[in-house]
Amino acid sequence: MKYFIGNWKMFGVPRSISILNKINLFISKDRNRKKYRVIVTPPYTLLETFSKKFKNKKIFIGSQNCYQKDHYSSNTAAISPYMIKKVGAKLTLIGHSDNRAEGDTDEIIKNKVIFALKNNLKIVFCIGENKKQKKNKQTLSVLKNQLTKVLEKKFKTNNLIVAYEPIWSIGTGKIPNQDELLITTLHIKKTLKNIFGKKTPPVIYGGSVDGGNVQKFKKIKEIDGFLIGGASKDSKKFIDIIKNYYR
Ligand code: PGA
């Protein structure tokens, strides 16, 4: 199973649902549709309406983040995994570099993972090195650290997806070269094997993925899908990624 996950970030108002309607129509007619799953993470403000609208459709709706406590608390503007689950969302991103930059530590991220899993949300756990770490050849150790600080054998891998997103690639149009990406992906898979044993979660790639470069990523069979930012806000661009992947 491959994953095409659209991360809308700070984008979207109620009428933006028309973007998803078009993508849904494409999927329902696509002969490859059984091979992949499409997930979109709109902002919190649209989570309930979109989750309800797409309840029995081809697109799964998820949240972009969640708070590090369960159920209710007195943290202004915070939204817990419980609240996300109760409006019908199926999953949440956790640990996106935007949120790490705003203060999400490994410890906070781990709490988020624990409570999201407790509430039966699927998790897309994001990891990735920054430009400086890449330059200093620390990529593999940074990724290993990010994985081992948060993930534990007891977590259910059925509900987990790991997204490798090099920070220098997000929104820049720059993508890793193929040899490097293969080495990095294999390293992530090996680290996951050491944590979980046989049944490891899927590993997807994110960072400037578009309809033009998706064929390059396709050559790396170990990549189980994509986390797509910019290109997920336009139905044609998003559909082109899926089409070109299966071309
Ligand atoms: P991008 O964003 O596709 O615009 O690079 C990816 C992400 O941040 O998830």
JSON list of C-alpha atoms and ligand atoms in Angstrom, two decimals, residues 7 9 96 165 169-172 206-209 227-231, ligand 1:
[
{"chain": "A", "resi": 7, "resn": "ASN", "atom": "CA", "xyz": [-0.55, 18.58, 4.32]},
{"chain": "A", "resi": 9, "resn": "LYS", "atom": "CA", "xyz": [-0.66, 23.72, 6.62]},
{"chain": "A", "resi": 96, "resn": "HIS", "atom": "CA", "xyz": [6.43, 18.23, 11.75]},
{"chain": "A", "resi": 165, "resn": "GLU", "atom": "CA", "xyz": [11.23, 15.14, 5.60]},
{"chain": "A", "resi": 169, "resn": "SER", "atom": "CA", "xyz": [13.87, 20.30, 1.18]},
{"chain": "A", "resi": 170, "resn": "ILE", "atom": "CA", "xyz": [10.53, 21.51, 2.55]},
{"chain": "A", "resi": 171, "resn": "GLY", "atom": "CA", "xyz": [9.07, 24.19, 0.30]},
{"chain": "A", "resi": 172, "resn": "THR", "atom": "CA", "xyz": [12.41, 24.85, -1.43]},
{"chain": "A", "resi": 206, "resn": "GLY", "atom": "CA", "xyz": [8.22, 14.54, 2.15]},
{"chain": "A", "resi": 207, "resn": "GLY", "atom": "CA", "xyz": [9.84, 17.70, 0.79]},
{"chain": "A", "resi": 208, "resn": "SER", "atom": "CA", "xyz": [9.07, 19.45, -2.51]},
{"chain": "A", "resi": 209, "resn": "VAL", "atom": "CA", "xyz": [7.33, 16.41, -4.03]},
{"chain": "A", "resi": 227, "resn": "LEU", "atom": "CA", "xyz": [3.85, 13.74, 2.43]},
{"chain": "A", "resi": 228, "resn": "ILE", "atom": "CA", "xyz": [2.96, 16.60, 0.12]},
{"chain": "A", "resi": 229, "resn": "GLY", "atom": "CA", "xyz": [2.70, 20.24, 1.14]},
{"chain": "A", "resi": 230, "resn": "GLY", "atom": "CA", "xyz": [2.55, 22.88, -1.60]},
{"chain": "A", "resi": 231, "resn": "ALA", "atom": "CA", "xyz": [1.31, 20.55, -4.34]},
{"chain": "B", "resi": 1, "resn": "PGA", "atom": "P1", "xyz": [6.35, 20.78, 0.60]},
{"chain": "B", "resi": 1, "resn": "PGA", "atom": "O1", "xyz": [5.99, 20.52, 2.13]},
{"chain": "B", "resi": 1, "resn": "PGA", "atom": "O2", "xyz": [5.81, 19.64, -0.22]},
{"chain": "B", "resi": 1, "resn": "PGA", "atom": "O3", "xyz": [5.69, 22.08, 0.27]},
{"chain": "B", "resi": 1, "resn": "PGA", "atom": "O4", "xyz": [7.85, 20.85, 0.50]},
{"chain": "B", "resi": 1, "resn": "PGA", "atom": "C1", "xyz": [6.10, 19.24, 2.70]},
{"chain": "B", "resi": 1, "resn": "PGA", "atom": "C2", "xyz": [5.71, 19.29, 4.17]},
{"chain": "B", "resi": 1, "resn": "PGA", "atom": "O5", "xyz": [6.08, 20.23, 4.90]},
{"chain": "B", "resi": 1, "resn": "PGA", "atom": "O6", "xyz": [5.06, 18.37, 4.68]}
]
